[in-house]
């Protein structure tokens, strides 16, 4: 199956005009599979962290959203232990007019603004609500420990 | 203005210095309201300057579009050219605010009224117009030379219609600059060039051919950039505009609607049937693309048709992984998964056929396919009835056409596709030969067994092998008769209504029998691998023996069958 023009163009644009703090590089043997890194946003507990993610464009992309998850361990109320991300644009609010770039920006924004009211990782969300300071401190420690 | 004056005009054209307008002979025809060159093909910047400007002229005010609205009928007009909305009496459903008022369509060929909710700015065309106007403005101020005298040449029908069209229009004349293309656009923008009119150019200075070409190239560039589809990132093919004013390739929009009923750009509800059957294309954008980038349109259409119809040795059979279907038998499907909606639509546009295969529930190895998630044999189905529901789901009635074996498979847009090999019965001659050989061998074995031990019980397999193919059929038919006499529920009127009565053709009979008989699909599946009628009838007889055995051992006449 040849690669759709859309994926080729998106990849070209990601290479030619990368998003600051984000990189996405396709595998040579599978151009639908990307190695992604996202830098933790400043002023967040994830600051200075470099997070590895994997991103896969399914067969019917862009009709269905990219499949994406964190490979780096992260302490975040909207990201579970398997690295799965609770983000509306990756699920019900996906639209074919969105793209890899916008999705990665949304994920970066999610690091800057955790939302414990819409949790995926329930235990983390509870900690976050009970003791936000402590949770942020844990997130910072995890970032130092794992996101190098 | 009258016919005489027109003649005078075309007479003037014969002067040496003047370029003739497009085919003067056409202008002489009374009832030709406008000169429309062939629908497709490239336009020359200099030669077809008038035609190019007409592409962006509003059919109401004749000026280049300002904030254009593309109506549900596919025509575009400036927003300010829409008549004022009127209440719609006697309409109570759906009665949403955006549908309580409607405008009478101002375009000449559409008599419909369009609800105001469906009269939104055409985002793509509006943006394109802004860019075109900016481009023209650049050249209009930058180039003070290349003066040209433009003479409007009115076109209208003859007779009373023409009288009305003509009204009190007068032909305009203007001395403008910037070459033909820019000056024609400017004249239209001044409101001095009716959209049906033609123009006679009287060059006043040096030739503007190079300049016109340069301007057109810029405009083509702009169009090329702006007319990319946000779904496929290709140049729009058959642009189709939603009520919210967003435009996509028709194919992309239908694919979007397989998955959701909201616009990819603005997320507003798309209140259109998912098939887009009655959704007209965006007439203006189609024309613009065909006239500005004909080569790109052609290559894109060619690439797409290649994509939609793979070559013969490709993975050209769509595979529906769902249930067991059998040749000549009906299968009823309720399609709701987006990927299968797409598959069905492609089938309907193509040969109406697709392959049906079962899941490999037991996990058994499937020949060359190995541990595949579906079985290697299936049935090619043909769609005989298709009912599309408003929400995009559909009910499909199919009939088994033939059997196949999967040789290779892959994915296409989320569903399986395969290269298949037809599974066929052996020739009748071989069928006969094999029957004879089998029966002779069985007979010999039976004799030998009896010779050794006259009371020996012959194996079930041997007994079946000794039977003639005709006897196998008779046994099956009589079994059915017995079951019918017992009012077996699997022979109820309802089931017979769906599958019909037993077919006369012994080759097909087992498929019918398997369709009505309540046994595991995995057992029935074995019929798909057979290449002889006899083989199938033997399978059927084995089922019967087993069922009857169960009935006898259970000692009850209240069998579940
Ligand atoms: Zn209309
Ligand atoms: Zn107008
Ligand atoms: Zn498209
Ligand atoms: Zn929209």
XYZ file of C-alpha atoms and ligand atoms in Angstrom:
713
model
C 0.000 0.000 0.000
C 1.553 3.285 -0.976
C 1.664 6.072 1.554
C -1.132 8.637 1.126
C -0.099 12.075 -0.056
C -1.371 13.538 3.173
C 1.068 11.573 5.319
C 3.940 12.439 3.002
C 3.072 16.140 3.163
C 2.619 16.152 6.922
C 5.964 14.457 7.400
C 7.695 16.888 5.047
C 6.230 19.851 6.879
C 7.171 18.449 10.279
C 10.759 18.096 9.059
C 10.978 21.426 7.278
C 9.254 23.456 9.965
C 9.501 21.630 13.297
C 7.498 22.728 16.311
C 9.733 24.174 19.057
C 10.229 21.630 21.803
C 8.719 18.795 19.782
C 10.232 16.335 17.364
C 8.597 13.576 15.371
C 10.688 11.292 13.203
C 9.202 8.494 11.126
C 10.766 5.052 11.158
C 12.611 4.271 7.976
C 10.948 0.923 7.564
C 7.474 2.109 8.560
C 6.598 5.635 7.606
C 3.392 5.481 9.617
C 5.303 4.990 12.852
C 6.946 8.003 14.496
C 9.365 8.423 17.366
C 8.252 11.522 19.190
C 9.887 13.625 21.868
C 8.170 16.419 23.715
C 9.951 18.812 26.036
C 8.077 19.548 29.233
C 6.740 23.102 29.140
C 8.463 25.644 31.329
C 6.618 26.731 34.490
C 5.278 23.178 34.761
C 6.399 20.247 36.912
C 7.588 18.638 33.679
C 10.003 21.459 32.857
C 13.367 20.280 31.550
C 11.993 16.788 31.021
C 12.351 15.105 27.628
C 9.472 12.712 27.126
C 9.538 9.919 24.581
C 6.292 8.956 22.868
C 5.325 6.644 20.056
C 2.848 7.699 17.405
C 1.209 5.496 14.832
C -0.995 6.551 11.950
C -3.640 3.855 11.452
C -4.740 2.700 8.013
C -7.734 4.951 7.881
C -5.893 8.029 9.138
C -6.945 10.861 8.967
C -10.460 9.506 9.300
C -9.408 8.097 12.651
C -6.926 9.822 15.000
C -3.263 8.874 15.358
C -2.540 6.329 18.069
C -0.133 7.834 20.515
C 1.236 7.046 23.961
C 4.000 8.043 26.322
C 6.945 5.691 26.536
C 8.566 7.701 29.312
C 7.084 7.186 32.763
C 5.150 10.300 33.751
C 3.129 11.339 36.768
C 0.106 13.115 35.336
C -3.625 12.823 36.086
C -4.514 12.466 32.392
C -1.852 9.921 31.506
C -2.019 6.387 32.873
C 0.699 3.904 33.749
C 0.702 2.493 30.222
C 1.311 5.949 28.829
C -2.182 6.269 27.385
C -3.396 9.819 27.140
C -6.822 11.149 27.992
C -7.268 13.921 25.492
C -10.554 14.639 23.738
C -8.971 15.397 20.372
C -7.460 11.927 20.347
C -10.870 10.380 20.797
C -14.360 11.749 20.287
C -13.207 15.213 19.306
C -10.837 14.078 16.615
C -11.368 15.730 13.261
C -9.611 14.944 9.977
C -8.759 18.637 9.777
C -6.432 18.157 12.748
C -2.936 16.814 12.135
C 0.109 15.331 13.838
C 1.427 18.802 14.588
C -1.737 20.028 16.297
C -2.072 16.819 18.275
C 1.467 17.056 19.608
C 0.881 20.675 20.555
C -2.252 19.619 22.434
C -0.260 17.018 24.332
C 2.395 19.558 25.200
C -0.331 21.887 26.405
C -1.778 19.067 28.508
C 1.570 18.801 30.306
C 1.331 22.491 31.087
C -2.263 22.223 32.303
C -3.096 18.909 33.996
C -6.810 18.399 34.393
C -7.544 16.175 37.434
C -11.296 16.577 36.893
C -11.150 14.475 33.737
C -8.705 11.830 34.850
C -7.401 8.720 33.208
C -5.095 7.822 36.063
C -7.545 7.869 38.942
C -5.023 7.500 41.741
C -2.895 10.325 40.404
C -5.956 12.521 39.974
C -7.013 11.863 43.556
C -3.562 12.775 44.858
C -3.666 15.840 42.683
C -6.953 16.986 44.133
C -6.098 16.099 47.720
C -2.626 17.548 47.807
C -1.791 19.491 44.696
C 1.556 20.690 46.036
C 2.643 17.163 46.874
C 1.451 15.841 43.511
C 3.352 18.512 41.657
C 6.424 17.643 43.677
C 6.028 13.953 42.734
C 5.596 14.903 39.091
C 8.779 16.932 39.291
C 10.699 14.076 40.893
C 9.454 11.610 38.249
C 10.471 14.030 35.543
C 13.995 14.292 36.963
C 14.194 10.540 37.389
C 12.715 9.267 34.110
C 12.448 12.060 31.557
C 16.103 12.484 30.750
C -28.678 48.112 -28.210
C -30.163 45.944 -30.833
C -29.128 43.433 -33.372
C -28.054 46.117 -35.782
C -25.656 47.558 -33.333
C -24.163 44.154 -32.698
C -23.547 43.766 -36.361
C -21.871 47.124 -36.368
C -19.645 45.982 -33.582
C -18.484 42.825 -35.200
C -17.968 44.786 -38.352
C -15.556 46.995 -36.475
C -13.701 43.865 -35.458
C -12.584 43.279 -38.963
C -10.300 46.314 -38.654
C -6.666 45.340 -38.832
C -5.550 46.720 -35.539
C -8.230 45.157 -33.459
C -8.069 41.714 -32.003
C -11.315 39.969 -32.703
C -13.332 38.866 -29.678
C -13.923 35.165 -29.231
C -15.389 33.669 -32.388
C -17.462 36.521 -33.804
C -19.631 34.038 -35.651
C -20.964 32.825 -32.315
C -21.946 36.341 -31.411
C -24.153 36.529 -34.428
C -26.437 33.837 -33.104
C -29.430 35.610 -31.624
C -30.367 33.279 -28.819
C -26.920 32.633 -27.428
C -26.966 34.557 -24.155
C -23.285 34.141 -23.480
C -20.326 32.719 -25.258
C -19.250 29.651 -23.361
C -16.154 27.997 -24.682
C -15.827 24.286 -23.942
C -16.254 23.446 -20.260
C -12.754 22.146 -19.742
C -9.276 22.857 -20.954
C -6.778 25.559 -20.203
C -7.479 29.202 -20.790
C -4.891 31.526 -22.252
C -4.257 34.636 -20.169
C -4.378 37.000 -23.110
C -6.752 35.252 -25.459
C -9.266 34.232 -22.796
C -8.960 37.203 -20.422
C -12.700 37.797 -20.615
C -13.483 34.161 -19.889
C -11.120 34.119 -16.920
C -12.744 37.124 -15.311
C -16.189 35.633 -15.878
C -15.145 32.733 -13.632
C -15.253 35.016 -10.599
C -18.187 37.257 -11.525
C -21.341 37.112 -9.427
C -24.386 36.125 -11.484
C -26.418 38.751 -9.622
C -24.324 41.919 -9.434
C -21.778 40.924 -12.099
C -18.926 42.185 -9.923
C -16.152 39.878 -8.802
C -17.552 38.064 -5.760
C -17.465 39.800 -2.412
C -18.084 37.508 0.580
C -19.541 34.804 -1.641
C -22.113 32.340 -0.365
C -22.375 28.950 -2.018
C -25.990 27.882 -1.864
C -27.246 24.308 -1.405
C -27.874 24.193 -5.157
C -24.133 24.591 -5.747
C -24.337 28.136 -7.163
C -22.518 31.061 -5.625
C -23.544 34.693 -5.172
C -22.263 37.564 -3.037
C -23.804 37.586 0.416
C -25.178 41.066 -0.269
C -26.837 39.805 -3.429
C -29.073 37.406 -1.483
C -32.681 38.572 -1.308
C -34.030 39.199 2.156
C -35.175 36.082 3.989
C -38.856 35.315 4.201
C -40.723 33.180 6.723
C -41.501 29.670 5.497
C -45.143 28.900 6.082
C -46.440 25.386 6.745
C -43.093 23.969 7.745
C -42.964 22.643 11.277
C -40.101 20.190 11.156
C -37.301 20.392 12.080
C -38.215 23.997 12.797
C -34.789 25.016 14.093
C -34.151 28.772 14.063
C -31.842 28.564 11.072
C -34.546 26.909 9.011
C -37.526 29.088 9.818
C -36.550 31.697 7.253
C -35.505 31.141 3.684
C -34.354 33.109 0.693
C -35.664 32.625 -2.819
C -32.669 31.482 -4.805
C -31.467 34.391 -6.931
C -29.639 32.251 -9.475
C -31.457 31.884 -12.768
C -31.506 28.098 -13.027
C -32.643 27.347 -9.480
C -36.174 28.033 -8.374
C -35.699 26.623 -4.881
C -35.892 28.444 -1.597
C -32.885 27.972 0.615
C -33.139 28.112 4.416
C -30.938 30.853 5.825
C -29.014 28.266 7.854
C -27.701 26.887 4.587
C -26.604 30.228 3.178
C -23.206 30.733 4.763
C -20.089 32.343 3.408
C -18.130 29.951 1.240
C -14.875 30.052 3.201
C -12.698 28.775 0.371
C -14.139 30.937 -2.388
C -14.150 34.013 -0.122
C -10.487 33.542 0.726
C -9.633 32.943 -2.889
C -11.422 36.136 -3.922
C -9.528 38.145 -1.333
C -6.246 36.840 -2.664
C -7.217 37.400 -6.279
C -8.284 40.955 -5.518
C -5.005 41.604 -3.710
C -3.071 40.209 -6.653
C -4.973 42.340 -9.139
C -4.563 45.435 -6.977
C -0.799 44.881 -6.948
C -0.635 44.900 -10.722
C -3.181 47.624 -11.126
C -1.125 50.140 -9.174
C 2.288 48.862 -10.131
C 1.729 48.869 -13.842
C 0.614 52.164 -15.225
C 1.312 51.143 -18.753
C -0.196 48.563 -21.050
C -3.227 50.723 -21.658
C -6.131 49.103 -23.390
C -9.554 50.293 -24.465
C -12.240 47.864 -23.425
C -15.540 47.895 -25.177
C -18.379 45.965 -23.584
C -20.340 43.835 -25.914
C -23.798 43.015 -24.566
C -25.276 39.564 -24.973
C -28.885 38.724 -24.395
C -31.505 36.376 -25.700
C -33.853 37.370 -28.454
C -37.589 37.875 -27.981
C -39.397 39.041 -24.874
C -36.939 37.297 -22.541
C -34.125 39.241 -24.126
C -36.071 42.476 -23.868
C -36.403 41.871 -20.163
C -32.767 40.872 -19.758
C -31.677 43.932 -21.599
C -33.661 46.313 -19.390
C -31.935 49.635 -19.676
C -28.453 48.238 -19.853
C -25.999 50.138 -21.930
C -22.679 48.891 -23.130
C -19.713 50.469 -21.400
C -16.355 51.556 -22.701
C -13.289 52.093 -20.592
C -9.670 52.964 -21.114
C -7.799 51.006 -18.463
C -4.281 49.701 -17.972
C -2.399 46.708 -16.634
C -3.019 44.426 -19.572
C -6.136 42.607 -20.617
C -6.630 40.378 -17.618
C -6.227 43.058 -14.971
C -8.210 45.662 -16.887
C -11.097 43.288 -17.504
C -11.219 42.439 -13.808
C -11.146 46.146 -12.924
C -13.944 46.893 -15.353
C -16.079 44.156 -13.779
C -15.212 45.502 -10.338
C -16.433 48.944 -11.438
C -19.767 47.361 -12.279
C -19.357 48.147 -15.962
C -19.125 44.639 -17.320
C -22.187 42.443 -17.181
C -21.361 38.797 -16.492
C -22.885 37.727 -19.790
C -21.159 40.455 -21.804
C -18.136 40.042 -23.965
C -15.311 42.473 -24.415
C -13.679 43.863 -27.498
C -10.103 44.911 -26.802
C -8.453 47.806 -28.565
C -4.773 47.832 -27.578
C -3.498 51.354 -27.039
C 0.154 50.559 -26.538
C 2.549 47.675 -26.486
C 1.315 44.117 -26.447
C 0.292 42.867 -22.982
C 0.587 39.174 -23.704
C 3.596 38.584 -21.420
C 2.103 40.629 -18.642
C -1.203 38.749 -18.858
C 0.620 35.462 -18.676
C 2.567 36.596 -15.634
C -0.607 37.684 -13.863
C -2.375 34.436 -14.670
C 0.559 32.490 -13.344
C 0.303 34.343 -10.050
C -3.419 33.651 -9.913
C -2.882 29.982 -10.663
C -0.391 29.898 -7.843
C -2.897 31.402 -5.461
C -5.604 28.982 -6.573
C -3.276 26.057 -6.237
C -2.442 27.040 -2.686
C -5.966 27.795 -1.563
C -7.740 24.908 -3.222
C -6.048 22.185 -1.207
C -8.427 19.869 0.602
C -7.966 19.876 4.372
C -8.608 16.167 4.564
C -6.356 14.675 1.890
C -3.936 17.581 1.376
C -4.403 17.241 -2.360
C -5.949 19.717 -4.715
C -9.704 19.466 -4.296
C -11.301 17.001 -6.599
C -14.971 17.597 -7.255
C -15.155 20.241 -4.494
C -18.305 19.915 -2.445
C -19.347 22.582 0.025
C -21.211 22.026 3.260
C -23.985 24.239 4.592
C -21.453 25.743 7.016
C -19.398 26.883 4.038
C -16.473 24.458 4.192
C -15.290 22.663 1.104
C -13.688 19.250 0.633
C -13.211 16.769 -2.161
C -16.500 14.963 -2.600
C -14.758 11.699 -1.881
C -13.124 13.071 1.258
C -16.411 14.435 2.530
C -18.180 11.118 2.028
C -15.350 9.392 3.846
C -15.622 11.909 6.668
C -19.318 11.154 6.863
C -18.634 7.473 7.251
C -17.193 8.411 10.612
C -19.194 11.335 11.875
C -21.884 13.788 10.962
C -19.962 16.919 11.821
C -17.849 19.225 9.700
C -14.105 18.539 10.136
C -13.392 22.272 10.161
C -16.050 23.827 12.362
C -17.704 20.769 13.924
C -21.162 21.953 13.010
C -23.680 19.254 12.219
C -23.834 18.269 8.591
C -27.483 17.692 7.855
C -26.965 15.821 4.652
C -27.400 12.153 3.787
C -24.071 10.435 4.241
C -23.956 9.309 0.630
C -23.986 12.928 -0.626
C -26.108 11.558 -3.458
C -28.073 14.723 -4.005
C -25.411 17.143 -2.884
C -24.333 19.255 -5.850
C -20.700 20.125 -6.344
C -19.491 23.667 -5.821
C -20.069 24.801 -9.375
C -17.815 27.833 -9.181
C -14.843 26.032 -7.662
C -15.226 23.165 -10.112
C -15.081 25.639 -12.986
C -12.156 27.528 -11.498
C -10.164 24.345 -11.027
C -10.996 23.027 -14.474
C -10.025 26.288 -16.137
C -7.073 27.321 -14.014
C -5.400 23.983 -13.336
C -6.763 21.516 -15.903
C -3.608 19.390 -15.904
C -3.613 18.990 -12.148
C -7.298 18.128 -12.112
C -6.773 15.497 -14.777
C -3.776 13.888 -13.114
C -5.514 13.895 -9.769
C -8.625 12.262 -11.209
C -6.471 9.666 -12.923
C -4.540 8.919 -9.732
C -7.773 8.528 -7.850
C -9.394 6.177 -10.316
C -6.253 4.092 -10.136
C -6.518 4.081 -6.384
C -10.177 3.082 -6.454
C -9.752 0.333 -9.019
C -6.559 -1.586 -8.451
C -5.152 -3.696 -11.241
C -6.176 -7.313 -11.617
C -3.286 -8.880 -9.755
C -3.603 -6.444 -6.901
C -5.476 -6.934 -3.657
C -8.661 -6.148 -5.469
C -11.344 -7.931 -3.489
C -12.668 -6.124 -0.435
C -13.060 -8.581 2.408
C -15.815 -8.336 4.962
C -14.824 -10.332 8.040
C -18.074 -11.214 9.699
C -20.012 -14.376 9.072
C -20.338 -17.478 6.933
C -22.032 -16.909 3.613
C -22.734 -19.585 1.069
C -23.070 -19.521 -2.716
C -26.515 -18.736 -4.113
C -27.784 -18.057 -0.601
C -28.805 -14.670 0.785
C -26.868 -12.873 3.517
C -28.343 -9.863 5.261
C -26.025 -7.277 6.698
C -26.455 -4.257 8.867
C -23.565 -1.941 8.114
C -22.594 0.547 10.775
C -18.809 0.428 11.094
C -17.300 3.353 9.199
C -14.753 1.212 7.369
C -17.481 -1.066 6.063
C -19.612 1.887 5.048
C -16.735 2.986 2.866
C -16.338 -0.516 1.522
C -20.032 -0.783 0.662
C -20.010 2.526 -1.122
C -17.031 1.542 -3.207
C -18.694 -1.767 -3.995
C -21.861 -0.019 -5.118
C -19.851 2.238 -7.380
C -17.939 -0.724 -8.710
C -19.068 -4.245 -9.484
C -21.266 -4.528 -6.372
C -19.270 -7.485 -5.113
C -17.198 -8.167 -2.035
C -15.866 -11.172 -0.210
C -17.390 -12.490 3.010
C -15.169 -14.430 5.354
C -15.559 -15.771 8.867
C -13.341 -15.019 11.820
C -10.909 -17.816 12.546
C -12.403 -18.452 15.954
C -10.578 -21.689 16.615
C -7.231 -20.166 15.740
C -6.482 -23.059 13.384
C -3.718 -22.488 10.853
C -5.134 -21.274 7.550
C -2.924 -22.790 4.873
C -0.495 -20.279 3.447
C -2.086 -17.522 5.514
C -0.864 -19.183 8.712
C -2.393 -18.098 11.995
C -4.636 -15.537 10.402
C -7.492 -13.857 12.246
C -9.890 -14.947 9.532
C -10.370 -18.137 7.565
C -8.858 -18.637 4.138
C -12.010 -19.570 2.234
C -14.928 -17.260 1.674
C -17.847 -16.428 -0.541
C -18.066 -13.604 -3.001
C -21.303 -11.736 -2.396
C -23.203 -9.494 -4.721
C -25.316 -6.671 -3.403
C -28.911 -7.126 -4.558
C -30.549 -4.609 -2.306
C -29.131 -1.628 -0.503
C -31.004 0.551 1.896
C -29.152 3.581 3.135
C -30.475 5.081 6.330
C -30.295 8.789 6.936
C -27.604 8.427 9.572
C -25.315 6.570 7.198
C -25.975 3.053 8.449
C -27.327 0.702 5.869
C -29.088 -2.578 5.371
C -27.605 -4.694 2.656
C -29.108 -7.762 1.084
C -26.597 -9.892 -0.738
C -26.510 -13.164 -2.573
C -23.593 -15.542 -2.728
C -21.990 -15.575 -6.149
C -18.996 -17.838 -5.898
C -16.415 -19.206 -3.509
C -12.830 -18.121 -3.202
C -9.603 -18.847 -1.466
C -7.489 -15.967 -0.201
C -3.984 -15.934 -1.672
C -2.765 -12.680 -0.166
C -4.286 -9.947 1.873
C -3.687 -6.477 3.202
C -5.499 -3.420 4.435
C -7.167 -0.615 2.535
C -8.498 2.346 4.512
C -9.185 0.221 7.535
C -10.742 -2.840 5.972
C -9.213 -6.035 4.643
C -8.603 -6.600 0.972
C -7.292 -9.658 -0.727
C -6.115 -11.299 -3.862
C -8.288 -14.344 -4.248
C -8.551 -17.429 -6.348
C -11.918 -18.752 -7.331
C -12.830 -22.126 -5.872
C -14.683 -24.182 -8.427
C -16.063 -27.653 -8.780
C -14.247 -30.165 -10.903
C -15.596 -30.915 -14.344
C -18.602 -33.194 -14.522
C -16.461 -35.853 -16.124
C -14.112 -35.835 -13.165
C -17.037 -35.756 -10.789
C -18.401 -38.891 -12.400
C -15.082 -40.649 -12.519
C -14.399 -39.937 -8.879
C -17.843 -41.123 -7.866
C -17.315 -44.386 -9.649
C -13.854 -44.914 -8.188
C -15.046 -44.127 -4.707
C -18.043 -46.398 -4.851
C -16.045 -49.268 -6.352
C -13.369 -48.943 -3.713
C -15.989 -48.797 -0.947
C -17.832 -51.781 -2.355
C -14.583 -53.768 -2.485
C -13.720 -52.844 1.083
C -17.208 -53.793 2.229
C -17.015 -57.191 0.532
C -13.642 -57.851 2.039
C -14.889 -56.851 5.481
C -17.937 -59.133 5.183
C -15.821 -61.957 3.849
C -13.681 -61.842 6.956
C -16.599 -61.349 9.314
C -20.144 -61.504 7.931
C -21.522 -59.778 11.043
C -19.049 -56.905 10.978
C -20.492 -53.429 11.248
C -19.446 -51.287 8.319
C -18.087 -47.904 9.259
C -20.308 -44.875 8.678
C -17.785 -43.483 6.241
C -17.822 -46.646 4.221
C -21.575 -46.748 4.138
C -21.710 -43.219 2.821
C -19.013 -43.894 0.239
C -21.026 -46.801 -1.097
C -24.016 -44.610 -1.823
C -24.548 -43.064 -5.217
C -24.524 -39.333 -5.348
C -28.180 -39.454 -6.269
C -28.903 -41.575 -3.212
C -27.059 -39.104 -1.058
C -29.395 -36.449 -2.348
C -32.455 -38.609 -1.837
C -31.442 -39.354 1.721
C -31.065 -35.685 2.440
C -34.370 -34.810 0.861
C -36.177 -37.495 2.786
C -34.545 -36.265 5.978
C -35.927 -32.862 5.270
C -39.347 -34.304 4.657
C -39.277 -36.123 7.950
C -38.174 -32.983 9.742
C -40.864 -30.964 8.085
C -43.443 -33.518 9.187
C -42.161 -32.993 12.716
C -42.486 -29.232 12.268
C -38.808 -28.639 12.903
C -38.431 -24.940 13.713
C -35.518 -24.585 11.309
C -37.921 -25.355 8.484
C -40.490 -22.822 9.609
C -42.302 -20.695 7.086
C -40.233 -17.731 8.170
C -36.946 -19.427 7.390
C -38.198 -20.842 4.120
C -39.380 -17.390 3.212
C -35.824 -16.102 3.598
C -33.939 -18.980 1.992
C -36.615 -20.326 -0.325
C -37.371 -24.016 -0.730
C -34.687 -26.607 -1.449
C -33.081 -25.918 -4.821
C -33.334 -28.538 -7.564
C -29.658 -28.332 -8.439
C -27.795 -30.929 -6.308
C -24.682 -28.767 -6.565
C -26.443 -25.973 -4.731
C -28.608 -28.063 -2.491
C -25.986 -28.467 0.280
C -25.637 -24.703 0.535
C -29.337 -24.337 1.094
C -29.349 -27.185 3.573
C -26.447 -25.689 5.481
C -28.127 -22.300 5.507
C -31.231 -23.572 7.255
C -29.667 -26.276 9.458
C -28.815 -25.097 12.982
C -25.296 -26.472 13.372
C -21.995 -24.711 13.995
C -20.770 -22.427 11.231
C -17.333 -24.010 11.454
C -18.880 -27.235 10.186
C -20.775 -25.567 7.372
C -17.599 -23.719 6.445
C -16.063 -26.963 5.213
C -18.461 -26.827 2.252
C -16.490 -23.873 0.919
C -13.382 -25.979 0.453
C -15.066 -28.734 -1.544
C -14.609 -29.110 -5.252
C -17.182 -31.811 -5.892
C -20.928 -32.045 -5.491
C -20.589 -35.502 -4.088
C -18.165 -34.311 -1.462
C -20.695 -31.756 -0.299
C -23.559 -34.203 -0.224
C -21.459 -36.573 1.813
C -20.788 -33.854 4.344
C -24.472 -33.159 4.543
C -25.178 -36.845 5.056
C -22.663 -37.005 7.850
C -24.449 -34.193 9.597
C -27.724 -36.003 9.149
C -26.315 -39.241 10.528
C -24.993 -37.422 13.539
C -28.236 -35.595 14.166
C -30.294 -38.762 13.814
C -27.862 -40.604 16.035
C -28.291 -37.939 18.678
C -32.025 -38.166 18.380
C -31.935 -41.902 18.817
C -29.555 -41.910 21.716
C -31.426 -39.149 23.490
C -34.519 -41.304 23.006
C -36.662 -38.266 22.774
C -38.718 -36.977 19.934
C -38.495 -33.520 21.423
C -35.141 -32.902 19.844
C -33.930 -29.350 19.705
C -34.128 -29.753 15.989
Zn -30.390 27.756 -5.591
Zn -22.993 39.797 -6.261
Zn -9.682 15.781 -0.325
Zn -17.867 23.658 8.623
